[in-house]
CSV table of C-alpha atoms in Angstrom, one decimal:
chain,number,residue,atom,x,y,z
A,1,UNK,CA,-1.9,25.1,-13.3
A,2,UNK,CA,-2.3,20.9,-14.3
A,3,UNK,CA,-5.3,18.7,-13.7
A,4,UNK,CA,-5.1,15.1,-13.4
A,5,UNK,CA,-8.4,12.8,-13.0
A,6,UNK,CA,-8.1,10.4,-10.2
A,7,UNK,CA,-11.1,7.2,-10.9
A,8,UNK,CA,-11.2,6.1,-7.6
A,9,UNK,CA,-13.7,2.9,-7.3
A,10,UNK,CA,-14.6,1.6,-3.9
A,11,UNK,CA,-17.0,-1.1,-2.7
A,12,UNK,CA,-19.5,1.4,-1.7
A,13,UNK,CA,-19.5,4.2,-4.0
A,14,UNK,CA,-17.1,5.5,-7.0
A,15,UNK,CA,-15.8,8.8,-7.5
A,16,UNK,CA,-14.2,11.0,-9.7
A,17,UNK,CA,-11.0,13.6,-8.4
A,18,UNK,CA,-9.5,16.0,-9.6
A,19,UNK,CA,-6.3,16.7,-8.3
A,20,UNK,CA,-4.8,20.4,-8.9
A,21,UNK,CA,-1.3,21.0,-9.0
A,22,UNK,CA,0.2,24.7,-7.6
A,23,UNK,CA,2.5,25.9,-6.2
A,24,UNK,CA,4.5,22.2,-5.7
A,25,UNK,CA,1.1,21.3,-3.6
A,26,UNK,CA,-1.8,19.2,-4.3
A,27,UNK,CA,-5.1,20.2,-3.4
A,28,UNK,CA,-8.2,17.3,-4.4
A,29,UNK,CA,-11.9,17.9,-5.6
A,30,UNK,CA,-14.1,15.7,-5.5
A,31,UNK,CA,-16.1,16.3,-9.5
A,32,UNK,CA,-19.1,13.7,-8.4
A,33,UNK,CA,-19.9,10.7,-6.5
A,34,UNK,CA,-21.7,7.8,-7.0
A,35,UNK,CA,-23.2,4.4,-5.5
A,36,UNK,CA,-21.7,1.4,-5.7
A,37,UNK,CA,-24.9,-1.1,-4.9
A,38,UNK,CA,-23.9,-5.0,-5.4
A,39,UNK,CA,-27.1,-6.4,-7.3
A,40,UNK,CA,-28.9,-10.3,-5.5
A,41,UNK,CA,-30.5,-11.8,-8.4
A,42,UNK,CA,-30.5,-15.4,-9.1
A,43,UNK,CA,-28.9,-16.5,-6.4
A,44,UNK,CA,-25.8,-14.1,-6.6
A,45,UNK,CA,-23.8,-11.3,-5.7
A,46,UNK,CA,-22.9,-8.9,-8.6
A,47,UNK,CA,-21.2,-5.7,-9.4
A,48,UNK,CA,-23.7,-3.3,-11.5
A,49,UNK,CA,-20.6,-2.6,-13.6
A,50,UNK,CA,-22.3,-0.2,-16.0
A,51,UNK,CA,-23.5,1.8,-13.8
A,52,UNK,CA,-20.2,2.1,-12.7
A,53,UNK,CA,-19.4,3.4,-15.8
A,54,UNK,CA,-21.9,5.6,-16.5
A,55,UNK,CA,-20.5,7.7,-13.3
A,56,UNK,CA,-16.8,7.5,-14.4
A,57,UNK,CA,-18.1,8.9,-17.8
A,58,UNK,CA,-20.5,11.8,-16.5
A,59,UNK,CA,-17.9,12.6,-14.1
A,60,UNK,CA,-15.3,13.2,-16.9
A,61,UNK,CA,-18.4,15.2,-18.5
A,62,UNK,CA,-18.0,17.5,-15.6
A,63,UNK,CA,-13.8,17.7,-15.2
A,64,UNK,CA,-13.7,19.0,-18.9
A,65,UNK,CA,-16.5,21.5,-18.3
A,66,UNK,CA,-15.3,22.9,-15.1
A,67,UNK,CA,-11.8,22.8,-15.7
A,68,UNK,CA,-11.4,23.1,-19.3
A,69,UNK,CA,-9.9,19.7,-21.7
A,70,UNK,CA,-6.6,21.6,-22.1
A,71,UNK,CA,-5.8,21.9,-18.2
A,72,UNK,CA,-6.4,17.6,-17.9
A,73,UNK,CA,-3.1,16.3,-18.2
A,74,UNK,CA,-4.3,12.1,-17.5
A,75,UNK,CA,-6.3,10.2,-15.9
A,76,UNK,CA,-5.5,7.4,-13.8
A,77,UNK,CA,-7.7,4.5,-12.3
A,78,UNK,CA,-7.6,2.1,-8.9
A,79,UNK,CA,-10.3,-0.2,-7.6
A,80,UNK,CA,-11.1,-2.4,-5.1
A,81,UNK,CA,-8.8,-6.0,-5.4
A,82,UNK,CA,-9.8,-9.0,-6.7
A,83,UNK,CA,-13.1,-9.2,-8.1
A,84,UNK,CA,-13.2,-9.5,-12.6
A,85,UNK,CA,-15.0,-9.6,-15.3
A,86,UNK,CA,-14.6,-11.7,-18.5
A,87,UNK,CA,-14.5,-10.6,-21.9
A,88,UNK,CA,-14.4,-11.2,-24.9
A,89,UNK,CA,-12.2,-11.1,-28.6
A,90,UNK,CA,-13.7,-7.3,-28.9
A,91,UNK,CA,-13.2,-6.7,-25.6
A,92,UNK,CA,-16.5,-7.0,-24.2
A,93,UNK,CA,-18.1,-8.4,-21.3
A,94,UNK,CA,-19.8,-11.6,-21.7
A,95,UNK,CA,-20.6,-11.6,-18.0
A,96,UNK,CA,-21.9,-9.3,-15.5
A,97,UNK,CA,-18.6,-9.0,-12.7
A,98,UNK,CA,-19.7,-11.5,-9.4
A,99,UNK,CA,-18.7,-9.5,-6.2
A,100,UNK,CA,-16.7,-11.0,-4.3
A,101,UNK,CA,-18.8,-11.4,-1.1
A,102,UNK,CA,-20.8,-14.3,-3.3
A,103,UNK,CA,-21.5,-16.7,-1.1
A,104,UNK,CA,-20.2,-19.7,-3.6
A,105,UNK,CA,-16.8,-18.9,-3.0
A,106,UNK,CA,-16.4,-20.3,0.2
A,107,UNK,CA,-16.8,-23.9,-0.8
A,108,UNK,CA,-14.7,-23.2,-3.9
A,109,UNK,CA,-11.6,-22.1,-1.3
A,110,UNK,CA,-12.1,-25.6,0.0
A,111,UNK,CA,-12.6,-27.5,-2.9
A,112,UNK,CA,-8.8,-25.9,-4.0
A,113,UNK,CA,-7.4,-26.2,-1.2
A,114,UNK,CA,-7.5,-29.9,-1.3
A,115,UNK,CA,-6.4,-30.1,-4.5
A,116,UNK,CA,-3.6,-27.9,-3.6
A,117,UNK,CA,-1.6,-27.7,-0.5
A,118,UNK,CA,-2.4,-24.4,1.6
A,119,UNK,CA,1.5,-24.7,2.0
A,120,UNK,CA,2.6,-25.0,-2.4
A,121,UNK,CA,0.0,-21.9,-2.7
A,122,UNK,CA,1.2,-19.5,-0.4
A,123,UNK,CA,5.1,-20.2,-1.6
A,124,UNK,CA,3.9,-19.7,-5.2
A,125,UNK,CA,1.8,-16.7,-4.1
A,126,UNK,CA,2.6,-15.1,-0.7
A,127,UNK,CA,-0.9,-14.3,-0.5
A,128,UNK,CA,-3.3,-14.1,2.6
A,129,UNK,CA,-6.0,-17.0,2.5
A,130,UNK,CA,-9.6,-15.6,2.0
A,131,UNK,CA,-12.8,-16.7,0.1
A,132,UNK,CA,-12.6,-14.0,-1.8
A,133,UNK,CA,-9.5,-14.4,-3.5
A,134,UNK,CA,-9.8,-14.3,-7.3
A,135,UNK,CA,-8.3,-17.7,-7.8
A,136,UNK,CA,-11.1,-19.1,-5.3
A,137,UNK,CA,-13.5,-17.0,-7.4
A,138,UNK,CA,-12.5,-18.6,-10.6
A,139,UNK,CA,-12.6,-22.0,-9.7
A,140,UNK,CA,-16.1,-21.0,-8.6
A,141,UNK,CA,-16.7,-20.1,-11.2
A,142,UNK,CA,-14.9,-23.5,-13.7
A,143,UNK,CA,-17.8,-25.2,-11.6
A,144,UNK,CA,-21.1,-23.8,-11.5
A,145,UNK,CA,-20.5,-21.5,-15.4
A,146,UNK,CA,-17.9,-23.6,-17.4
A,147,UNK,CA,-19.1,-22.0,-20.3
A,148,UNK,CA,-18.2,-18.6,-19.3
A,149,UNK,CA,-14.5,-19.5,-18.8
A,150,UNK,CA,-14.2,-21.6,-21.9
A,151,UNK,CA,-15.6,-18.9,-24.3
A,152,UNK,CA,-13.9,-15.9,-22.7
A,153,UNK,CA,-11.0,-14.5,-24.5
A,154,UNK,CA,-9.3,-13.1,-21.7
A,155,UNK,CA,-10.3,-11.5,-18.0
A,156,UNK,CA,-9.2,-8.5,-16.1
A,157,UNK,CA,-9.2,-7.1,-13.0
A,158,UNK,CA,-12.5,-4.3,-12.1
A,159,UNK,CA,-10.2,-1.1,-13.0
A,160,UNK,CA,-8.2,-2.9,-16.4
A,161,UNK,CA,-11.9,-3.0,-17.7
A,162,UNK,CA,-12.3,0.7,-17.0
A,163,UNK,CA,-9.1,1.5,-18.6
A,164,UNK,CA,-9.7,-1.0,-21.6
A,165,UNK,CA,-13.4,1.6,-22.1
A,166,UNK,CA,-11.1,4.3,-21.8
A,167,UNK,CA,-7.7,3.6,-24.3
A,168,UNK,CA,-8.7,-0.1,-25.7
A,169,UNK,CA,-5.7,-1.8,-23.9
A,170,UNK,CA,-6.0,-5.3,-22.2
A,171,UNK,CA,-3.8,-5.0,-19.4
A,172,UNK,CA,-4.0,-5.5,-16.1
A,173,UNK,CA,-1.4,-3.5,-13.7
A,174,UNK,CA,0.9,-5.1,-11.1
A,175,UNK,CA,-0.5,-4.4,-7.9
A,176,UNK,CA,-3.8,-5.3,-8.8
A,177,UNK,CA,-2.7,-8.7,-10.0
A,178,UNK,CA,-1.2,-9.3,-6.9
A,179,UNK,CA,-4.4,-9.5,-5.0
A,180,UNK,CA,-5.6,-12.9,-7.4
A,181,UNK,CA,-3.6,-15.7,-6.1
A,182,UNK,CA,-2.7,-16.7,-9.6
A,183,UNK,CA,0.6,-13.8,-9.5
A,184,UNK,CA,4.2,-15.0,-8.2
A,185,UNK,CA,5.3,-11.7,-6.0
A,186,UNK,CA,9.2,-13.3,-6.7
A,187,UNK,CA,9.0,-14.3,-10.4
A,188,UNK,CA,6.9,-11.5,-10.7
A,189,UNK,CA,4.3,-13.3,-13.5
A,190,UNK,CA,1.8,-15.1,-13.2
A,191,UNK,CA,1.6,-18.6,-11.6
A,192,UNK,CA,0.9,-21.4,-14.5
A,193,UNK,CA,0.1,-24.0,-12.2
A,194,UNK,CA,-2.3,-22.5,-10.2
A,195,UNK,CA,-4.5,-21.4,-13.5
A,196,UNK,CA,-4.2,-24.9,-14.6
A,197,UNK,CA,-5.3,-26.7,-11.1
A,198,UNK,CA,-8.7,-24.7,-11.5
A,199,UNK,CA,-8.7,-25.5,-15.3
A,200,UNK,CA,-8.1,-21.7,-17.0
A,201,UNK,CA,-5.8,-21.3,-19.2
A,202,UNK,CA,-2.9,-19.3,-18.7
A,203,UNK,CA,-4.1,-17.8,-22.3
A,204,UNK,CA,-6.8,-16.2,-21.1
A,205,UNK,CA,-4.5,-14.3,-18.3
A,206,UNK,CA,-3.7,-10.4,-19.8
A,207,UNK,CA,0.0,-9.0,-20.2
A,208,UNK,CA,1.4,-7.8,-16.7
A,209,UNK,CA,2.1,-3.5,-16.6
A,210,UNK,CA,3.5,-1.7,-14.4
A,211,UNK,CA,2.7,1.4,-12.0
A,212,UNK,CA,4.0,4.8,-13.2
A,213,UNK,CA,3.5,4.1,-17.5
A,214,UNK,CA,1.5,5.0,-20.3
A,215,UNK,CA,-1.2,3.4,-21.1
A,216,UNK,CA,-1.9,5.6,-24.2
A,217,UNK,CA,-4.7,8.4,-25.4
A,218,UNK,CA,-7.6,8.0,-25.0
A,219,UNK,CA,-9.8,6.5,-27.8
A,220,UNK,CA,-11.9,8.7,-30.0
A,221,UNK,CA,-15.1,7.9,-28.6
A,222,UNK,CA,-14.5,8.8,-25.2
A,223,UNK,CA,-12.9,12.4,-26.2
A,224,UNK,CA,-16.2,12.7,-28.1
A,225,UNK,CA,-18.3,12.0,-25.1
A,226,UNK,CA,-16.9,13.9,-22.1
A,227,UNK,CA,-14.9,16.6,-24.4
A,228,UNK,CA,-11.4,15.6,-23.2
A,229,UNK,CA,-8.7,16.2,-25.6
A,230,UNK,CA,-8.3,13.2,-28.0
A,231,UNK,CA,-4.6,12.9,-26.7
A,232,UNK,CA,-5.2,13.0,-23.3
A,233,UNK,CA,-3.6,10.4,-21.4
A,234,UNK,CA,-4.8,7.4,-19.6
A,235,UNK,CA,-2.0,6.0,-17.7
A,236,UNK,CA,-1.3,3.5,-15.1
A,237,UNK,CA,-1.6,3.8,-11.0
A,238,UNK,CA,-1.4,1.4,-8.4
A,239,UNK,CA,-4.2,0.2,-9.9
A,240,UNK,CA,-5.4,-2.2,-6.1
A,241,UNK,CA,-6.9,1.1,-4.1
A,242,UNK,CA,-4.9,-0.2,-1.1
A,243,UNK,CA,-1.3,0.2,-3.5
A,244,UNK,CA,-2.5,3.9,-4.4
A,245,UNK,CA,-3.0,4.5,-0.5
A,246,UNK,CA,0.0,3.2,0.8
A,247,UNK,CA,1.4,5.0,-1.9
A,248,UNK,CA,0.4,8.5,0.3
A,249,UNK,CA,1.8,7.3,2.8
A,250,UNK,CA,3.4,10.6,4.4
A,251,UNK,CA,6.4,9.1,6.4
A,252,UNK,CA,9.9,10.8,5.8
A,253,UNK,CA,12.5,8.8,5.2
A,254,UNK,CA,12.3,6.0,8.0
A,255,UNK,CA,11.3,2.4,6.8
A,256,UNK,CA,10.5,1.6,10.6
A,257,UNK,CA,6.3,2.3,10.5
A,258,UNK,CA,3.1,0.7,9.3
A,259,UNK,CA,0.4,1.6,7.9
A,260,UNK,CA,-3.8,0.8,8.4
A,261,UNK,CA,-5.6,1.5,5.3
A,262,UNK,CA,-9.1,2.3,6.8
A,263,UNK,CA,-12.2,1.8,5.0
A,264,UNK,CA,-14.9,-0.8,4.2
A,265,UNK,CA,-12.1,-3.4,5.0
A,266,UNK,CA,-8.8,-2.4,7.7
A,267,UNK,CA,-5.4,-3.3,6.0
A,268,UNK,CA,-2.8,-3.1,8.3
A,269,UNK,CA,1.0,-4.1,6.8
A,270,UNK,CA,4.1,-2.5,6.8
A,271,UNK,CA,6.2,-1.5,3.2
A,272,UNK,CA,9.2,-3.8,3.0
A,273,UNK,CA,11.8,-4.7,-0.6
A,274,UNK,CA,11.1,-8.2,-0.8
A,275,UNK,CA,8.2,-10.8,-0.2
A,276,UNK,CA,8.4,-12.5,3.3
A,277,UNK,CA,7.6,-16.0,2.3
A,278,UNK,CA,8.2,-17.9,5.6
A,279,UNK,CA,6.3,-20.4,7.5
A,280,UNK,CA,5.4,-17.6,10.4
A,281,UNK,CA,4.1,-15.7,7.8
A,282,UNK,CA,1.8,-18.1,5.9
A,283,UNK,CA,1.1,-19.3,9.9
A,284,UNK,CA,-0.4,-15.6,10.9
A,285,UNK,CA,-2.1,-15.3,7.0
A,286,UNK,CA,-0.2,-12.3,5.7
A,287,UNK,CA,-0.2,-11.3,2.8
A,288,UNK,CA,2.7,-9.9,0.2
A,289,UNK,CA,0.7,-7.2,-2.0
A,290,UNK,CA,2.7,-5.7,-4.9
A,291,UNK,CA,3.2,-1.7,-3.8
A,292,UNK,CA,4.5,0.8,-6.4
A,293,UNK,CA,8.4,1.3,-7.2
A,294,UNK,CA,8.8,-2.4,-6.4
A,295,UNK,CA,8.1,-2.6,-3.5
A,296,UNK,CA,5.7,-5.5,-1.2
A,297,UNK,CA,3.0,-4.3,1.1
A,298,UNK,CA,3.2,-6.6,3.3
A,299,UNK,CA,-0.3,-6.7,5.0
A,300,UNK,CA,-3.1,-8.5,6.7
A,301,UNK,CA,-7.0,-7.8,5.7
A,302,UNK,CA,-9.1,-7.1,8.3
A,303,UNK,CA,-12.9,-6.7,8.3
A,304,UNK,CA,-13.1,-3.0,8.8
A,305,UNK,CA,-16.2,-0.1,8.8
A,306,UNK,CA,-18.0,-2.7,6.4
A,307,UNK,CA,-19.4,-4.0,10.0
A,308,UNK,CA,-20.5,-0.4,10.4
A,309,UNK,CA,-21.9,-0.1,7.2
A,310,UNK,CA,-23.9,-2.8,7.9
A,311,UNK,CA,-25.1,-2.3,10.9
A,312,UNK,CA,-26.9,1.0,9.4
A,313,UNK,CA,-28.4,-1.1,6.1
A,314,UNK,CA,-29.9,-2.9,9.3
A,315,UNK,CA,-31.5,-0.2,11.3
A,316,UNK,CA,-32.2,2.1,8.1
A,317,UNK,CA,-34.3,-1.1,6.7
A,318,UNK,CA,-36.2,-0.5,10.2
A,319,UNK,CA,-37.1,2.6,9.7
A,320,UNK,CA,-33.5,4.4,12.3
A,321,UNK,CA,-31.7,6.3,9.4
A,322,UNK,CA,-28.3,7.7,10.8
A,323,UNK,CA,-25.6,9.3,9.5
A,324,UNK,CA,-21.9,7.8,10.4
A,325,UNK,CA,-21.4,10.9,12.1
A,326,UNK,CA,-24.6,10.5,14.4
A,327,UNK,CA,-23.0,6.7,14.4
A,328,UNK,CA,-19.8,7.8,15.8
A,329,UNK,CA,-21.3,10.1,18.3
A,330,UNK,CA,-23.4,7.4,19.8
A,331,UNK,CA,-20.9,5.3,20.2
A,332,UNK,CA,-18.8,7.7,22.5
A,333,UNK,CA,-21.7,7.8,24.8
A,334,UNK,CA,-21.9,3.5,25.4
A,335,UNK,CA,-19.8,2.2,28.1
A,336,UNK,CA,-16.2,1.2,26.8
A,337,UNK,CA,-14.4,-2.3,26.9
A,338,UNK,CA,-17.5,-3.8,27.9
A,339,UNK,CA,-18.2,-6.2,25.1
A,340,UNK,CA,-15.6,-8.1,22.4
A,341,UNK,CA,-16.0,-9.6,19.3
A,342,UNK,CA,-13.1,-10.9,16.5
A,343,UNK,CA,-14.2,-8.8,13.3
A,344,UNK,CA,-12.7,-11.7,11.1
A,345,UNK,CA,-15.5,-14.2,12.5
A,346,UNK,CA,-16.7,-15.9,9.8
A,347,UNK,CA,-20.3,-14.5,10.6
A,348,UNK,CA,-19.4,-11.5,9.4
A,349,UNK,CA,-18.4,-12.1,6.6
A,350,UNK,CA,-21.4,-11.7,4.6
A,351,UNK,CA,-24.6,-9.3,4.4
A,352,UNK,CA,-27.3,-10.6,6.4
A,353,UNK,CA,-28.5,-9.2,10.1
A,354,UNK,CA,-25.1,-7.9,11.4
A,355,UNK,CA,-26.7,-6.3,14.8
A,356,UNK,CA,-28.0,-9.4,15.6
A,357,UNK,CA,-25.1,-11.5,14.8
A,358,UNK,CA,-22.9,-8.8,17.2
A,359,UNK,CA,-25.6,-9.7,19.7
A,360,UNK,CA,-25.5,-13.7,19.5
A,361,UNK,CA,-21.7,-13.6,19.6
A,362,UNK,CA,-20.7,-11.9,23.1
A,363,UNK,CA,-24.0,-13.8,24.1
A,364,UNK,CA,-22.1,-17.0,22.8
A,365,UNK,CA,-19.0,-16.3,24.5
A,366,UNK,CA,-20.9,-15.0,27.8
A,367,UNK,CA,-19.8,-11.5,27.6
A,368,UNK,CA,-22.9,-8.5,28.5
A,369,UNK,CA,-24.9,-9.1,25.9
A,370,UNK,CA,-25.2,-5.7,23.7
A,371,UNK,CA,-28.8,-3.9,23.9
A,372,UNK,CA,-28.8,-0.7,21.8
A,373,UNK,CA,-27.0,0.9,18.8
A,374,UNK,CA,-25.0,2.9,20.6
A,375,UNK,CA,-23.6,-0.1,22.8
A,376,UNK,CA,-23.3,-2.2,19.5
A,377,UNK,CA,-21.1,0.5,17.7
A,378,UNK,CA,-18.9,0.9,20.9
A,379,UNK,CA,-18.3,-2.9,21.1
A,380,UNK,CA,-17.4,-2.3,17.3
A,381,UNK,CA,-15.2,0.3,17.9
A,382,UNK,CA,-13.2,-1.3,20.7
A,383,UNK,CA,-12.7,-4.4,18.9
A,384,UNK,CA,-11.3,-3.4,15.2
A,385,UNK,CA,-8.7,-1.6,17.7
A,386,UNK,CA,-8.3,-4.6,20.1
A,387,UNK,CA,-7.9,-6.7,16.4
A,388,UNK,CA,-5.4,-3.8,15.2
A,389,UNK,CA,-3.1,-4.9,18.0
A,390,UNK,CA,-3.8,-8.2,17.5
A,391,UNK,CA,-2.8,-8.2,13.6
A,392,UNK,CA,0.1,-5.7,14.9
A,393,UNK,CA,1.9,-8.3,17.3
A,394,UNK,CA,2.0,-11.4,15.2
A,395,UNK,CA,3.0,-8.6,12.1
A,396,UNK,CA,6.3,-8.1,14.5
A,397,UNK,CA,6.9,-11.5,15.1
A,398,UNK,CA,7.0,-12.1,11.1
A,399,UNK,CA,9.1,-9.4,10.7
A,400,UNK,CA,11.7,-9.5,13.5
A,401,UNK,CA,11.4,-5.9,14.9
A,402,UNK,CA,8.9,-3.3,16.6
A,403,UNK,CA,7.2,-1.4,15.1
A,404,UNK,CA,7.5,2.2,16.7
A,405,UNK,CA,4.1,4.1,14.8
A,406,UNK,CA,1.2,3.2,13.1
A,407,UNK,CA,-0.2,5.9,10.2
A,408,UNK,CA,-3.7,5.4,9.5
A,409,UNK,CA,-4.9,6.7,5.7
A,410,UNK,CA,-8.1,7.1,4.4
A,411,UNK,CA,-11.5,7.5,5.5
A,412,UNK,CA,-11.9,5.5,8.2
A,413,UNK,CA,-9.4,7.7,9.8
A,414,UNK,CA,-12.4,10.4,10.0
A,415,UNK,CA,-13.3,8.7,13.1
A,416,UNK,CA,-11.5,10.3,16.1
A,417,UNK,CA,-12.5,8.2,18.4
A,418,UNK,CA,-12.1,4.4,16.8
A,419,UNK,CA,-8.2,5.9,16.2
A,420,UNK,CA,-7.9,6.9,19.9
A,421,UNK,CA,-8.8,3.5,20.7
A,422,UNK,CA,-6.5,1.7,18.3
A,423,UNK,CA,-3.1,4.0,19.9
A,424,UNK,CA,-4.7,3.0,22.8
A,425,UNK,CA,-4.9,-1.2,22.0
A,426,UNK,CA,-1.6,-0.9,20.3
A,427,UNK,CA,0.1,1.8,22.9
A,428,UNK,CA,2.0,3.5,20.4
A,429,UNK,CA,1.2,6.8,18.8
A,430,UNK,CA,-1.1,7.1,15.6
A,431,UNK,CA,-0.9,9.4,13.5
A,432,UNK,CA,-3.9,10.6,11.3
A,433,UNK,CA,-3.9,11.2,7.3
A,434,UNK,CA,-4.3,11.6,4.4
A,435,UNK,CA,-7.7,10.5,4.7
A,436,UNK,CA,-8.0,11.1,1.1
A,437,UNK,CA,-5.0,8.7,0.4
A,438,UNK,CA,-6.5,6.6,-2.5
A,439,UNK,CA,-6.7,10.0,-4.2
A,440,UNK,CA,-3.8,11.1,-3.4
A,441,UNK,CA,-1.5,8.1,-4.5
A,442,UNK,CA,-3.5,7.9,-7.5
A,443,UNK,CA,-2.2,11.2,-8.6
A,444,UNK,CA,1.2,10.9,-7.1
A,445,UNK,CA,2.1,7.8,-9.5
A,446,UNK,CA,-0.5,9.9,-12.3
A,447,UNK,CA,2.7,13.0,-11.9
A,448,UNK,CA,5.6,10.3,-12.0
A,449,UNK,CA,4.2,8.9,-15.5
A,450,UNK,CA,3.6,12.3,-16.5
A,451,UNK,CA,7.7,13.0,-15.6
A,452,UNK,CA,6.8,15.1,-13.1
A,453,UNK,CA,8.0,12.9,-9.9
A,454,UNK,CA,10.9,10.9,-9.8
A,455,UNK,CA,10.6,8.6,-6.6
A,456,UNK,CA,8.6,7.5,-3.8
A,457,UNK,CA,10.7,9.9,-1.8
A,458,UNK,CA,9.7,13.0,-3.8
A,459,UNK,CA,6.3,12.1,-3.9
A,460,UNK,CA,5.8,11.2,-0.1
A,461,UNK,CA,7.5,14.6,0.4
A,462,UNK,CA,4.5,16.6,-1.8
A,463,UNK,CA,2.2,14.5,0.2
A,464,UNK,CA,3.4,15.9,3.4
A,465,UNK,CA,2.9,19.5,2.4
A,466,UNK,CA,0.1,19.3,1.0
A,467,UNK,CA,-2.2,17.6,3.5
A,468,UNK,CA,-2.1,18.1,7.6
A,469,UNK,CA,-1.8,14.9,10.1
A,470,UNK,CA,-3.3,13.9,13.6
A,471,UNK,CA,-1.6,12.4,16.0
A,472,UNK,CA,-3.0,10.4,18.5
A,473,UNK,CA,-1.0,8.8,21.8
A,474,UNK,CA,-2.2,5.9,23.8
A,475,UNK,CA,-4.1,5.9,27.0
A,476,UNK,CA,-5.6,4.1,29.6
A,477,UNK,CA,-2.8,1.4,29.2
A,478,UNK,CA,-3.7,-0.5,32.4
A,479,UNK,CA,-7.3,-0.8,31.3
A,480,UNK,CA,-6.2,-2.1,27.4
A,481,UNK,CA,-4.1,-4.3,28.3
A,482,UNK,CA,-6.5,-6.4,30.7
A,483,UNK,CA,-9.3,-6.3,28.1
A,484,UNK,CA,-6.6,-7.0,25.3
A,485,UNK,CA,-6.3,-10.6,27.0
A,486,UNK,CA,-9.9,-11.0,27.3
A,487,UNK,CA,-9.9,-10.1,23.2
A,488,UNK,CA,-7.1,-12.9,23.0
A,489,UNK,CA,-9.1,-15.5,24.0
A,490,UNK,CA,-11.8,-15.0,21.6
A,491,UNK,CA,-9.7,-15.1,18.9
A,492,UNK,CA,-7.7,-17.7,16.9
A,493,UNK,CA,-4.1,-17.8,18.2
């Protein structure tokens, strides 16, 4: 038996997961889970990085106690994209990392796009324009806290900061580098001009490393604190959590599929061999992110279960505490397709009174107003499904052919009603699973780094043999087509 440890950090929580490999299959064992709660202070939104690190260390200790240090072959880290920390010459953080939803990023995005045209930025990076991107975050830092950028020796993305503490190596894995809007996917290096445009030095960029390589053993103090053996390897995986998740899509050799990584964000896209930097791709605001094994993930970020999470938070603050399972049950009781919203409307991008904002959107657009939590939730489920159809339609324009099947991976796939709604909206089959795709893809790439797997196809074959999937066929075609026409009037063309 071999054990691989996946450190999987999400925008809502972090986990350490053990992948136990036996008989050509692997099973997942969640070792611990810890909250990742942003900290609002001094007019900004920050991550509690030290709390995350404590959860990681605790998970490693528990893993050693449960499985024994001698069975643990390697450790791999993935996390959400775009957010970064600034470190000094000794590898210490000089400031708390800011949250990608920090309000100052919107103005920074406008200012950068005035200095450099969107066309030029897209040609150099192939990335979707979102105010959360590292490019705009760093431009905001240059404007509001210039001394931090001046004093920093280097910037590192969140998973790379964890790897630094584990190994002492300050490197940036390529899949996450591609989320920054500083990375050129054609030349496969940092974009010098964009750094210069925001007044940052290219000397502060970390060296790039591929997924599936070894960073080296854990540091001595980490081995002592956790009980890990001193030769336990830390390896690079698809450190952008979506890259790990897409690696675990259980596709069987057929490239004619799309995927939806469903969580706080919904990321809908296809897997390609080369980036698409066409004017149509830019017009529709698609992004070219790097995948494992030198693939490209052409996709679009859509607001996902974040909308439900924010509604749940607001209701809880008002005394109504419901689990996500209860919320899903409530949504099923409400009339379908009564009201629709654009999940990517600007108002939904920051923390606020989400239920009221949904009501406001419906009122302003002349629709039936959702009056109960169940109606609000049903509005969100239907709207998320419609947005998937809208994005898929434009994705097919960009790639020039029809997608035959959609794979839903990630925790959002547990919501059967949402999966059925998506099948209805896109009018084609939906295959759901694995739910723990990010962890599965992380562990798969650890096995690549350790020489146990040789290719993406071999890894996906192991995924198929290790996890069950569900299939949803489209229903009520005429009703959903009519509702889609209404939805298209609510969103930008």
